Amino acid sequence: DLAGHAVTCCTVVLDNRKLLFKLVERRAALRKLKLMARPGSKVVCADLDDMVKNSIRIPQWQRLLFLAPDAQKIKNHIDTLTEEIHKISRNVEEGEEFPVSEIFVTFETEHLHDKAWKALSLSREQRKQGISEVVQQEWQQGRMLCSIIWHILSCISPFSRCFFPKKLASSQLLFRRNHILYVDKSPTPSQIQWWALGVKDKERILRSVISFIIFVGATCAGASLVLFIHLNFDRLGFIVTPAVDVAIPWIVRNLLSSFEEHKTASSYQVSQYIKTAIFRIVNYAVLTPVMRSTTSIDSIYKLFIGMTFTQPALFLLDYIGNFYRHILGPRVVGDQQQMNLKFMGGGDYGLTERSTNLTKIFFLACWYSTIFPAGFYFGAMALLVQYAVDKYCLLRTFQPAPKLGKFLSKVTVTFYLVIIVLYFVNVTYTFAGFPHDDVCKDNTTVSEEYIGVKEVTTYQNETSAFTPSKAIVNDRDINYKFCSHFKIGHEYIWKIVNSKALGEWMFDSWMLDSQITAFEIMAILSRVFLFSGIIFVSGRWLVEYLKRKIHGSYAKSSGQLVDARFSNETTMAWFVPQIPKDGFDHKFVACDISGISAMHPSELLGWSSEASVESINLYYDFPSLSRCFSVVRHWPPPMESPWIENDTV
C-alpha cells in the first residue's frame, strides 16, 4: 500500500473465454430468433417454442441456399448452448474454478502509479528466481559503498544491472509475502482484447506460425499470378497488380488475423502490417525480372499510375458501405438497432491499411528510381492523393479506430530503414548492369562468313513492331558474347576486396574507366549501408529487449506527470472486460460491476449505447454463474478529506 488513498479501482480478469463465447453466441441466436417474429406478435424470450410458432416462414429456396436461417434450427442451437452453459455451472458447483489471467490496478494519480511501478518493477527472468535473490537483505540495505558503485556503473554502462540487478526494497512488496509479481504498465482499455488475455504463450505462437505459413503460400500464389499476367498479357499488368494488392490484404485482415490471438489491438495491427507490407513489397518487387525483358519504362509508368489512383479510388467509392447504406439499410424491418448498423460507416480501415500504403509507395519510389527517376515525383503525387483521400475518409467513411500505442510506428520505422538499405544495394546492382543489354566484348574479330551486308530485324519499343533493316560487317569488327551484367555485378560487389578478382573483372568489363571508378565507390557504400542497417535495426530491438530483461518493466515517463485525479475524470474508460459481436451496435460487458460506485456507469465503458448497462451485461444471464465472471471493485476516495501524498512506500 502507498501512503494515502492510492488505489481507486482493481479489475481481476478470469480466463473464462469459452463460457463468454457461448453466452455471446446465445445472445446472437436469441436476436436472430427475435428478428424473425411476425409483425405485431408479442415476443417473450423466455418461451422459445412460442417464438418459433410466431416466426415468419422462410421460403424453401432461401433455406436451401443458406440465405436465411430456420427458426427451429436456431431454437435447437439455443437449447444446445444453454445445456453447455448449465454443464459449466454444474462443474463450478463441484469445485471447478477459472484461473486468473490478468489483474489491472488503477491509481488515483500518475505520481502514485509511477511510484508503485518503480518499486515493484522486476524483469521477467527474476520471477523464476528465489525470494532471497529478489528481495534485498537487511545487511545489504546499509552498505553505502554498494550504492555508490551502483550509481557510478549506471552512469557508465546501461548493462550495469547485469552485475547488480534491481531488487525489491523489502518482503512487504511480495504478494502475500510469498509470491513474486511481474508488474508492467497496462495499455489503454480500448486496446485490450479481453477474450485473449488467458491464451497461453505457446498457443499464441503456434497460431501465429500457422497463420504466417498460410500467408507465405498466398503470397507465392499472388506473385505467380502477377508474373504470369505480365509475361503473357503485358497490357493487363497494371490492372492485375493493384487487384491482387487489394485481395491478399483482405485475406490477411479478415481470415488470418482473426485466427491469431493477440492481447492488444496494437499487436493485432502490427501483425497485419508486417504481413501486408511484406506481401506488397514482394508483389511489386517480383516484377523486376519481367521488366528487364519487356518494355520496362512503360510497365513501371503504368504501375505508378495504378498505385496512385487505384487504392484511393476504392476508398472513395466505399462500395461496401454504400451497399449497406442504400441497399440493405432501407430494407431492414422491425429493428432500429439493425438499421443503425447499416449506417455505421465503411470498412474498418485502421492504421494498418494506411501505413502499408505509405510503405508501398516509398518502396516503389526507391526500388525503381534507378531506371525510372520520375518515380520520386509519382511517389510524391501518390502521397498527396493518399493524404487528401485519407482526410476525407476519416471524417466521412471510416469507422472509428481504437487508440493504439507506439508499437506500430516503431515497426513502420524499421521497415523504412530496411527499404533505404535495399535502395542503396539496388542502385549499385543497377549501375553495375548498365546498359543492361547483357552483351560483352569477346576481343576476337569476326569470321569471313559474317563479312558483308546482312539483313537484320530490329524491334521498335514505340510501335511494338519488328522493322527489317541492313547492317554492314567489316573484317575489323569484333565479336560479342552473352554475359549477365546482373550476375557479374553481383559477384563484383561481394568480391571487391579481392584484388585479383577485381583485375580480372575489369579486364572483361564492358564499363568505361569513369564508370568503374564510380561503381567501386557505390559498391563500398552499399556494403557499409547494408551492414550498418543490419546492426542498427537489430541493435535497436536488442537493446530494448535487454533493457526490459535487465532493468525490469519500469520506464520513466517522457512527459511530465500531472496531479489530476482519476475519480474526477468523467470521459476516461475503466478496465471493464468487454466482448464485441457482429450484429450488435454495442459490446457485451463480461464482468461483475456491481462494486463500482459511479454516477454515470455508461461512461466507464468508453462508449455509449441506447441499451442499459444491465441489459448488455452477460453477468445477469445465468445467476448461478456469478463466480465465473471477472470482478471490478471500486474504492472512491473521500473527496472532502485533504489529499495526502508522500514518498513512503
XYZ file of C-alpha atoms in Angstrom:
649
model
C 0.000 0.000 0.000
C 1.076 3.569 -0.630
C 0.537 6.226 1.984
C -2.797 7.963 1.472
C -5.614 6.758 -0.792
C -3.736 5.286 -3.762
C -5.754 2.537 -5.493
C -9.085 3.613 -6.947
C -10.082 0.569 -8.954
C -8.981 -3.055 -9.354
C -10.068 -5.479 -12.069
C -9.465 -9.215 -11.686
C -9.798 -10.905 -15.094
C -10.573 -14.622 -15.258
C -9.727 -16.959 -18.111
C -13.365 -17.767 -18.920
C -13.368 -17.116 -22.666
C -15.078 -20.434 -23.507
C -18.016 -19.511 -21.281
C -18.158 -15.960 -22.630
C -18.190 -17.117 -26.250
C -21.131 -19.417 -25.529
C -23.052 -16.629 -23.771
C -22.406 -14.177 -26.602
C -23.374 -16.769 -29.218
C -26.583 -17.443 -27.299
C -27.397 -13.716 -27.266
C -26.809 -13.547 -31.030
C -29.074 -16.559 -31.643
C -31.818 -15.015 -29.488
C -31.513 -11.813 -31.520
C -31.917 -13.758 -34.784
C -34.996 -15.536 -33.458
C -36.461 -12.257 -32.237
C -35.992 -10.622 -35.654
C -37.935 -13.457 -37.289
C -41.090 -12.687 -35.298
C -44.235 -11.784 -37.244
C -45.167 -8.074 -37.204
C -47.468 -7.310 -34.279
C -46.733 -10.536 -32.356
C -45.603 -10.384 -28.735
C -42.051 -11.573 -28.241
C -41.143 -13.296 -24.961
C -37.548 -14.543 -24.998
C -38.246 -16.987 -22.162
C -40.683 -19.003 -24.302
C -38.649 -20.219 -27.271
C -41.383 -22.555 -28.562
C -43.824 -19.671 -28.789
C -41.196 -17.571 -30.619
C -40.774 -20.355 -33.172
C -44.542 -20.561 -33.734
C -44.817 -16.790 -34.230
C -41.837 -16.561 -36.581
C -42.222 -15.743 -40.253
C -41.976 -18.592 -42.750
C -38.725 -18.681 -44.719
C -39.036 -19.649 -48.409
C -37.612 -23.039 -49.256
C -35.132 -21.697 -51.819
C -33.596 -19.343 -49.249
C -33.112 -22.182 -46.781
C -31.531 -24.383 -49.441
C -29.084 -21.639 -50.369
C -28.425 -20.806 -46.674
C -29.580 -17.223 -47.260
C -31.892 -17.181 -44.249
C -31.880 -19.212 -41.003
C -34.605 -21.588 -39.997
C -36.389 -20.724 -36.728
C -36.423 -24.299 -35.453
C -32.704 -24.736 -36.123
C -31.947 -21.515 -34.268
C -34.058 -22.706 -31.330
C -32.210 -26.038 -31.262
C -28.903 -24.177 -31.315
C -30.011 -22.049 -28.353
C -31.015 -25.177 -26.418
C -27.612 -26.733 -27.111
C -25.784 -23.628 -25.911
C -27.966 -23.428 -22.805
C -27.220 -27.048 -21.927
C -23.469 -26.477 -22.350
C -23.666 -23.418 -20.092
C -25.567 -25.376 -17.439
C -22.874 -28.059 -17.642
C -20.247 -25.422 -16.856
C -22.423 -24.256 -13.952
C -22.571 -27.779 -12.524
C -18.786 -28.110 -12.819
C -18.372 -24.859 -10.898
C -20.652 -26.094 -8.145
C -18.484 -29.202 -7.876
C -15.414 -27.053 -7.232
C -14.000 -26.185 -10.658
C -12.647 -22.640 -10.892
C -11.431 -20.396 -13.671
C -7.805 -19.244 -13.280
C -6.888 -15.574 -13.065
C -5.243 -14.332 -16.268
C -4.548 -10.655 -15.514
C -5.059 -8.062 -12.763
C -5.423 -4.375 -13.612
C -4.899 -1.762 -10.875
C -5.924 1.870 -11.386
C -4.253 4.515 -9.204
C -5.759 7.831 -8.279
C -2.880 9.925 -9.710
C 0.021 9.421 -12.106
C 2.524 10.105 -9.313
C 1.222 7.187 -7.267
C 1.168 4.982 -10.349
C 4.785 5.838 -11.152
C 5.980 5.181 -7.562
C 4.257 1.819 -7.318
C 5.522 0.739 -10.752
C 9.094 1.733 -9.924
C 9.007 -0.045 -6.550
C 7.520 -3.314 -7.879
C 9.307 -3.460 -11.242
C 11.316 -6.629 -11.916
C 12.460 -8.363 -15.075
C 10.759 -11.497 -16.353
C 13.853 -13.540 -15.601
C 13.795 -12.536 -11.921
C 10.344 -14.087 -11.486
C 11.984 -17.506 -11.823
C 14.473 -16.785 -9.037
C 14.043 -17.350 -5.345
C 12.727 -14.754 -2.917
C 16.131 -14.387 -1.275
C 17.643 -13.393 -4.653
C 14.953 -10.812 -5.427
C 14.446 -9.087 -2.060
C 17.185 -7.001 -0.512
C 18.579 -8.468 2.681
C 18.874 -6.325 5.782
C 22.690 -6.345 5.683
C 22.593 -5.004 2.092
C 20.392 -2.007 2.887
C 23.066 -0.311 4.996
C 26.014 -0.705 2.621
C 26.577 2.775 1.192
C 29.610 1.619 -0.800
C 27.477 -0.773 -2.876
C 25.025 2.024 -3.572
C 27.768 4.393 -4.714
C 29.283 1.754 -7.031
C 25.811 1.036 -8.415
C 25.156 4.687 -9.320
C 28.595 5.058 -10.948
C 28.070 1.959 -13.104
C 24.580 3.148 -14.041
C 26.061 6.318 -15.489
C 28.811 4.464 -17.381
C 27.052 1.426 -18.815
C 23.373 0.655 -19.468
C 24.154 -3.020 -18.788
C 25.360 -2.453 -15.243
C 22.390 -4.296 -13.833
C 23.717 -7.494 -15.347
C 26.100 -7.421 -12.383
C 23.890 -5.588 -9.877
C 20.255 -6.457 -10.738
C 17.453 -4.443 -9.212
C 15.885 -5.926 -6.084
C 12.744 -5.242 -4.103
C 13.244 -2.975 -1.100
C 11.543 -5.344 1.350
C 9.473 -8.506 1.563
C 6.348 -6.369 2.031
C 6.358 -5.790 -1.737
C 5.766 -9.504 -2.309
C 2.210 -10.690 -2.918
C 1.059 -12.192 0.385
C 4.720 -12.048 1.480
C 5.420 -15.189 -0.561
C 4.869 -14.579 -4.315
C 6.896 -12.562 -6.832
C 4.728 -10.497 -9.172
C 5.568 -9.239 -12.634
C 4.261 -5.662 -12.898
C 4.050 -3.726 -16.155
C 2.274 -0.670 -17.476
C -1.078 -1.544 -18.956
C -2.286 -0.414 -22.380
C -5.399 1.721 -22.594
C -8.695 -0.149 -22.034
C -9.758 0.328 -25.658
C -6.637 -1.546 -26.846
C -7.146 -4.650 -24.733
C -8.717 -7.705 -26.348
C -10.127 -9.180 -23.151
C -11.059 -12.585 -24.557
C -7.415 -13.324 -25.493
C -5.769 -12.484 -22.156
C -5.943 -16.075 -20.957
C -4.405 -17.639 -24.074
C -1.112 -19.371 -23.317
C 2.043 -18.122 -25.000
C 2.649 -21.470 -26.729
C -0.821 -21.457 -28.280
C -0.444 -17.827 -29.346
C 2.916 -18.527 -31.010
C 1.602 -21.679 -32.713
C -1.361 -19.806 -34.176
C 0.917 -17.026 -35.422
C 3.267 -19.530 -37.085
C 0.402 -21.350 -38.832
C -1.053 -18.039 -39.971
C 2.317 -16.926 -41.362
C 2.769 -20.200 -43.270
C -0.638 -19.755 -44.904
C 0.287 -16.156 -45.674
C 3.508 -17.252 -47.399
C 1.503 -19.649 -49.569
C -0.985 -16.919 -50.514
C 1.871 -14.525 -51.278
C 3.557 -17.050 -53.583
C 0.251 -17.658 -55.377
C -0.356 -13.929 -55.821
C 3.192 -13.308 -57.060
C 2.887 -16.209 -59.522
C -0.355 -14.773 -60.878
C 1.198 -11.333 -61.330
C 4.226 -12.855 -63.031
C 2.045 -14.933 -65.382
C -0.099 -11.952 -66.399
C 2.925 -9.749 -67.059
C 4.593 -12.427 -69.175
C 1.556 -13.281 -71.275
C -0.734 -10.228 -71.102
C 1.523 -7.256 -70.515
C -1.233 -4.730 -71.190
C -3.242 -6.084 -68.251
C -0.323 -5.957 -65.835
C -1.171 -2.532 -64.429
C -4.687 -3.812 -63.573
C -3.971 -7.226 -62.048
C -1.187 -5.950 -59.777
C -3.390 -3.477 -57.830
C -6.221 -6.063 -57.828
C -4.044 -8.688 -56.141
C -2.707 -5.893 -53.952
C -6.246 -5.453 -52.570
C -7.272 -9.130 -52.404
C -4.410 -10.568 -50.331
C -4.572 -7.875 -47.595
C -8.301 -8.581 -47.323
C -7.488 -12.249 -46.689
C -4.887 -11.247 -44.109
C -7.257 -8.845 -42.354
C -10.420 -10.953 -42.295
C -9.160 -14.543 -42.192
C -5.592 -14.921 -40.973
C -5.529 -12.207 -38.321
C -8.833 -13.398 -36.846
C -7.270 -16.848 -36.444
C -4.449 -15.427 -34.329
C -4.788 -14.443 -30.676
C -3.468 -11.039 -29.634
C -3.767 -9.433 -26.223
C -3.953 -5.891 -27.586
C -5.263 -4.190 -30.686
C -1.782 -2.717 -31.212
C -0.244 -6.197 -31.515
C -3.115 -7.182 -33.810
C -2.430 -4.199 -36.089
C 1.328 -4.892 -36.133
C 0.715 -8.493 -37.207
C -1.460 -7.266 -40.069
C 1.066 -4.602 -41.039
C 4.025 -6.998 -41.239
C 2.154 -9.481 -43.437
C 0.582 -6.864 -45.687
C 3.806 -4.856 -46.098
C 5.837 -7.972 -46.940
C 3.242 -9.050 -49.496
C 3.058 -5.680 -51.202
C 6.840 -5.400 -51.391
C 7.097 -8.895 -52.895
C 4.133 -8.236 -55.177
C 5.804 -5.234 -56.751
C 9.457 -6.290 -56.490
C 8.799 -9.579 -58.308
C 8.102 -7.562 -61.459
C 11.764 -6.546 -61.702
C 12.970 -9.578 -63.764
C 9.923 -9.220 -66.017
C 10.607 -5.569 -66.665
C 14.172 -6.381 -67.679
C 12.903 -8.342 -70.697
C 9.838 -6.272 -71.659
C 9.010 -2.605 -72.097
C 10.240 -1.754 -68.603
C 9.703 2.003 -68.564
C 6.174 1.688 -69.939
C 5.294 -1.047 -67.426
C 6.695 0.936 -64.493
C 4.801 4.020 -65.631
C 1.534 2.056 -65.665
C 2.405 0.581 -62.291
C 2.826 4.021 -60.702
C -0.384 5.291 -62.262
C -2.296 2.299 -60.898
C -0.695 2.683 -57.467
C -1.541 6.384 -57.314
C -5.227 6.148 -58.142
C -6.490 2.567 -57.630
C -6.429 2.359 -53.830
C -7.735 5.923 -53.215
C -10.495 5.324 -55.763
C -11.628 2.197 -53.896
C -11.665 4.152 -50.628
C -13.738 6.954 -52.170
C -16.196 4.565 -53.808
C -16.729 2.732 -50.498
C -18.735 0.087 -52.338
C -19.305 -1.987 -49.204
C -20.520 0.962 -47.155
C -22.785 2.217 -49.957
C -24.238 -1.261 -50.406
C -25.109 -1.434 -46.716
C -26.485 2.117 -46.526
C -28.504 2.256 -49.755
C -29.449 -1.381 -50.407
C -29.626 -3.246 -47.102
C -30.356 -0.359 -44.726
C -33.739 0.759 -46.111
C -34.910 -2.872 -46.253
C -34.459 -3.580 -42.538
C -37.876 -4.004 -40.918
C -38.782 -4.040 -37.244
C -35.431 -3.369 -35.558
C -33.848 0.052 -35.218
C -30.522 -1.350 -33.997
C -30.070 -3.451 -37.136
C -30.799 -0.400 -39.271
C -28.268 1.668 -37.306
C -25.607 -0.942 -38.013
C -26.038 -0.394 -41.756
C -25.184 3.293 -41.334
C -22.162 2.973 -39.024
C -19.632 3.794 -41.713
C -17.468 1.951 -44.178
C -14.926 -0.754 -43.620
C -12.605 -0.962 -40.654
C -9.546 0.546 -42.326
C -7.236 1.035 -39.362
C -3.691 2.304 -39.292
C -2.518 -0.968 -40.829
C -4.063 -0.316 -44.238
C -2.875 3.272 -44.420
C 0.630 2.509 -43.094
C 1.159 -0.269 -45.632
C 0.048 2.052 -48.428
C 2.686 4.592 -47.393
C 5.309 1.853 -47.095
C 4.409 0.549 -50.563
C 4.678 3.996 -52.155
C 8.041 4.682 -50.525
C 9.378 1.265 -51.531
C 8.344 1.572 -55.182
C 9.804 5.076 -55.495
C 13.158 3.829 -54.153
C 13.186 0.429 -55.849
C 12.607 1.649 -59.416
C 14.335 5.027 -59.068
C 17.474 3.879 -60.903
C 15.652 3.135 -64.160
C 12.675 5.423 -63.575
C 13.799 8.546 -61.636
C 10.412 10.140 -62.228
C 9.099 7.604 -59.718
C 10.016 10.012 -56.929
C 7.657 12.590 -58.417
C 4.947 9.971 -58.891
C 5.501 8.836 -55.304
C 5.122 12.399 -54.043
C 1.914 12.742 -56.043
C 0.647 9.415 -54.664
C 1.339 10.560 -51.090
C -0.509 13.817 -51.739
C -3.515 11.951 -53.150
C -3.391 9.495 -50.244
C -3.356 12.349 -47.729
C -6.384 14.067 -49.275
C -8.365 10.811 -49.554
C -7.482 9.726 -46.010
C -8.582 13.070 -44.621
C -11.924 12.787 -46.388
C -12.495 9.146 -45.457
C -11.505 9.606 -41.817
C -14.191 12.252 -41.433
C -16.909 10.678 -43.584
C -16.305 6.988 -44.327
C -14.018 5.043 -41.992
C -15.201 3.582 -38.723
C -13.620 4.979 -35.518
C -10.329 3.219 -34.804
C -9.189 2.181 -31.306
C -6.440 4.095 -29.568
C -3.099 2.470 -30.308
C 0.337 2.804 -28.768
C 3.670 3.477 -30.451
C 4.469 -0.161 -31.258
C 3.131 0.087 -34.818
C 5.101 3.260 -35.523
C 8.331 1.590 -34.323
C 7.768 -1.358 -36.669
C 6.983 1.056 -39.526
C 10.246 2.953 -38.956
C 12.114 -0.372 -39.066
C 10.577 -1.136 -42.471
C 11.589 2.304 -43.749
C 15.188 1.708 -42.670
C 15.215 -1.656 -44.442
C 13.853 -0.023 -47.614
C 16.608 2.622 -47.520
C 19.262 -0.097 -47.238
C 17.678 -2.008 -50.138
C 17.650 1.228 -52.136
C 21.434 1.646 -51.914
C 22.060 -2.008 -52.767
C 19.669 -1.850 -55.726
C 21.307 1.320 -57.026
C 24.656 -0.483 -57.067
C 23.258 -3.540 -58.832
C 21.503 -1.430 -61.466
C 24.568 0.743 -62.059
C 26.691 -2.403 -62.461
C 24.387 -3.754 -65.160
C 24.234 -0.564 -67.219
C 23.396 -0.500 -70.169
C 21.508 -3.771 -69.374
C 21.936 -5.390 -72.793
C 23.840 -8.429 -71.414
C 26.474 -8.105 -74.168
C 30.250 -8.199 -73.598
C 33.224 -7.893 -75.969
C 34.887 -11.175 -76.949
C 38.178 -9.497 -78.070
C 38.165 -11.570 -81.294
C 37.417 -10.444 -84.835
C 34.521 -11.745 -86.875
C 34.979 -14.685 -89.219
C 34.850 -14.335 -93.001
C 31.364 -15.805 -93.308
C 29.900 -12.782 -91.467
C 31.653 -10.098 -93.526
C 29.391 -8.174 -95.871
C 25.901 -6.679 -95.916
C 23.461 -8.567 -93.718
C 19.693 -8.270 -93.292
C 18.625 -7.839 -89.664
C 15.329 -7.214 -87.846
C 15.004 -4.617 -85.096
C 12.249 -4.225 -82.515
C 10.753 -0.780 -82.029
C 9.547 -0.105 -78.481
C 7.420 2.860 -79.529
C 5.366 0.938 -82.093
C 5.822 -2.606 -80.661
C 6.667 -3.792 -84.188
C 9.598 -5.512 -85.917
C 11.330 -3.475 -88.651
C 13.689 -5.022 -91.285
C 16.995 -3.223 -91.954
C 20.535 -3.841 -93.258
C 23.847 -3.963 -91.381
C 27.413 -3.774 -92.785
C 30.011 -6.076 -91.146
C 33.715 -5.319 -91.738
C 36.699 -7.572 -91.222
C 37.897 -5.421 -88.306
C 34.680 -5.747 -86.301
C 34.993 -7.738 -83.096
C 32.725 -10.460 -81.764
C 30.363 -10.050 -78.829
C 29.170 -12.698 -76.384
C 26.310 -13.042 -73.939
C 27.099 -12.174 -70.350
C 24.783 -11.463 -67.434
C 25.557 -7.945 -66.276
C 23.474 -8.510 -63.162
C 25.394 -11.679 -62.205
C 28.814 -10.162 -62.825
C 27.903 -7.070 -60.866
C 26.686 -9.256 -58.012
C 29.972 -11.154 -57.902
C 31.952 -7.925 -58.027
C 30.092 -6.342 -55.135
C 30.946 -9.193 -52.788
C 34.495 -9.790 -54.107
C 35.567 -6.175 -54.235
C 38.203 -6.735 -51.558
C 39.887 -9.399 -53.737
C 42.397 -7.529 -55.931
C 42.984 -10.488 -58.269
C 39.280 -10.975 -58.954
C 38.943 -7.236 -59.359
C 41.632 -7.093 -62.027
C 40.163 -9.987 -63.987
C 36.711 -8.453 -63.801
C 37.941 -5.038 -65.000
C 39.697 -6.661 -67.973
C 36.451 -8.295 -69.129
C 34.252 -5.385 -68.098
C 32.034 -3.533 -70.528
C 32.273 -0.383 -68.415
C 34.214 2.766 -69.069
C 37.000 3.778 -66.691
C 34.902 6.521 -65.131
C 32.015 4.105 -64.663
C 34.289 1.582 -62.958
C 35.565 4.238 -60.548
C 32.060 5.371 -59.664
C 30.936 1.774 -59.279
C 33.759 0.986 -56.857
C 32.634 3.837 -54.615
C 28.981 2.785 -54.836
C 29.811 -0.851 -54.053
C 31.751 0.120 -50.940
C 28.974 2.454 -49.779
C 26.373 -0.253 -50.375
C 28.231 -2.701 -48.177
C 28.670 -0.041 -45.489
C 24.973 0.867 -45.545
C 23.937 -2.788 -45.642
C 25.927 -3.851 -42.591
C 25.210 -0.589 -40.770
C 21.497 -1.033 -41.377
C 21.562 -4.620 -40.116
C 23.459 -3.584 -36.989
C 21.236 -0.563 -36.347
C 17.900 -2.344 -36.875
C 18.814 -5.472 -34.922
C 20.623 -3.485 -32.237
C 17.649 -1.170 -31.805
C 15.363 -4.041 -30.865
C 18.070 -5.953 -28.993
C 18.864 -3.017 -26.718
C 15.216 -2.568 -25.868
C 14.858 -6.278 -25.133
C 17.930 -6.279 -22.884
C 16.767 -3.163 -21.061
C 13.485 -4.821 -20.145
C 15.232 -8.057 -19.272
C 17.867 -6.400 -17.089
C 16.220 -3.235 -15.792
C 12.722 -4.639 -15.465
C 9.478 -3.317 -16.904
C 9.768 0.179 -15.424
C 10.266 3.005 -17.905
C 10.276 6.594 -16.783
C 7.629 8.723 -18.466
C 8.978 11.061 -21.135
C 6.402 13.714 -20.233
C 5.672 15.497 -17.004
C 3.407 13.718 -14.540
C 0.171 15.519 -13.749
C -1.702 15.736 -10.433
C -5.190 15.198 -11.887
C -7.320 12.663 -10.021
C -8.731 9.663 -11.798
C -12.012 9.960 -9.889
C -12.565 13.458 -11.289
C -12.324 12.273 -14.904
C -15.731 11.707 -16.495
C -14.672 10.633 -20.001
C -11.885 8.155 -19.188
C -12.685 4.480 -19.768
C -12.212 1.972 -16.966
C -10.748 -1.513 -17.137
C -14.026 -3.346 -17.709
C -13.845 -6.644 -19.680
C -15.955 -6.441 -22.848
C -16.677 -8.776 -25.772
C -17.637 -7.464 -29.262
C -20.035 -9.312 -31.554
C -21.062 -8.727 -35.148
C -24.681 -7.714 -35.489
C -24.773 -5.529 -32.358
C -24.100 -1.815 -32.051
C -22.523 -2.315 -28.634
C -20.108 -4.613 -26.831
C -21.152 -7.053 -24.130
C -19.923 -6.402 -20.608
C -18.379 -9.610 -19.238
C -17.803 -8.964 -15.539
C -19.393 -8.102 -12.213
C -19.550 -4.290 -11.995
C -21.862 -4.115 -9.001
C -18.942 -2.909 -6.890
C -18.492 0.271 -8.937
C -19.699 3.489 -7.331
C -20.226 5.870 -10.245
C -22.842 8.457 -11.087
C -22.847 7.553 -14.787
C -21.960 3.852 -15.283
C -22.113 4.105 -19.079
C -19.098 6.442 -19.182
C -16.783 3.887 -17.647
C -17.152 1.635 -20.722
C -15.564 4.160 -23.081
C -18.581 4.224 -25.397
C -22.308 4.916 -25.163
C -25.369 2.977 -26.261
C -29.127 3.270 -26.041
C -29.227 -0.031 -24.134
C -28.744 -0.026 -20.375
C -25.584 -1.465 -18.853
C -27.580 -4.221 -17.116
C -29.173 -5.381 -20.373
C -25.812 -5.813 -22.135
C -24.041 -7.446 -19.175
C -23.593 -11.211 -19.585
C -23.232 -11.478 -15.812
C -27.028 -11.403 -15.383
C -27.846 -14.125 -17.950
C -27.303 -17.018 -15.530
C -27.216 -16.082 -11.814
C -25.694 -19.475 -10.959
C -22.527 -18.468 -12.854
C -21.738 -15.378 -10.766
C -18.480 -16.954 -9.559
C -17.313 -17.492 -13.142
C -17.014 -13.825 -14.086
C -14.289 -11.251 -13.715
C -14.712 -8.731 -10.921
C -14.268 -4.945 -10.831
C -14.004 -3.234 -7.447
C -14.049 0.489 -6.844
C -12.868 2.473 -3.821
C -13.885 6.116 -4.297
C -11.600 8.497 -2.420
C -13.039 10.737 0.338
C -13.326 13.962 -1.613
C -13.839 16.062 1.455
C -10.591 14.972 3.128
C -7.284 16.687 2.266
C -5.100 14.869 -0.244
C -2.034 13.303 1.376
C 0.872 12.113 -0.707
C 4.491 11.410 0.185
C 7.363 9.221 -0.930
C 6.754 6.437 1.573
C 6.127 3.013 0.068
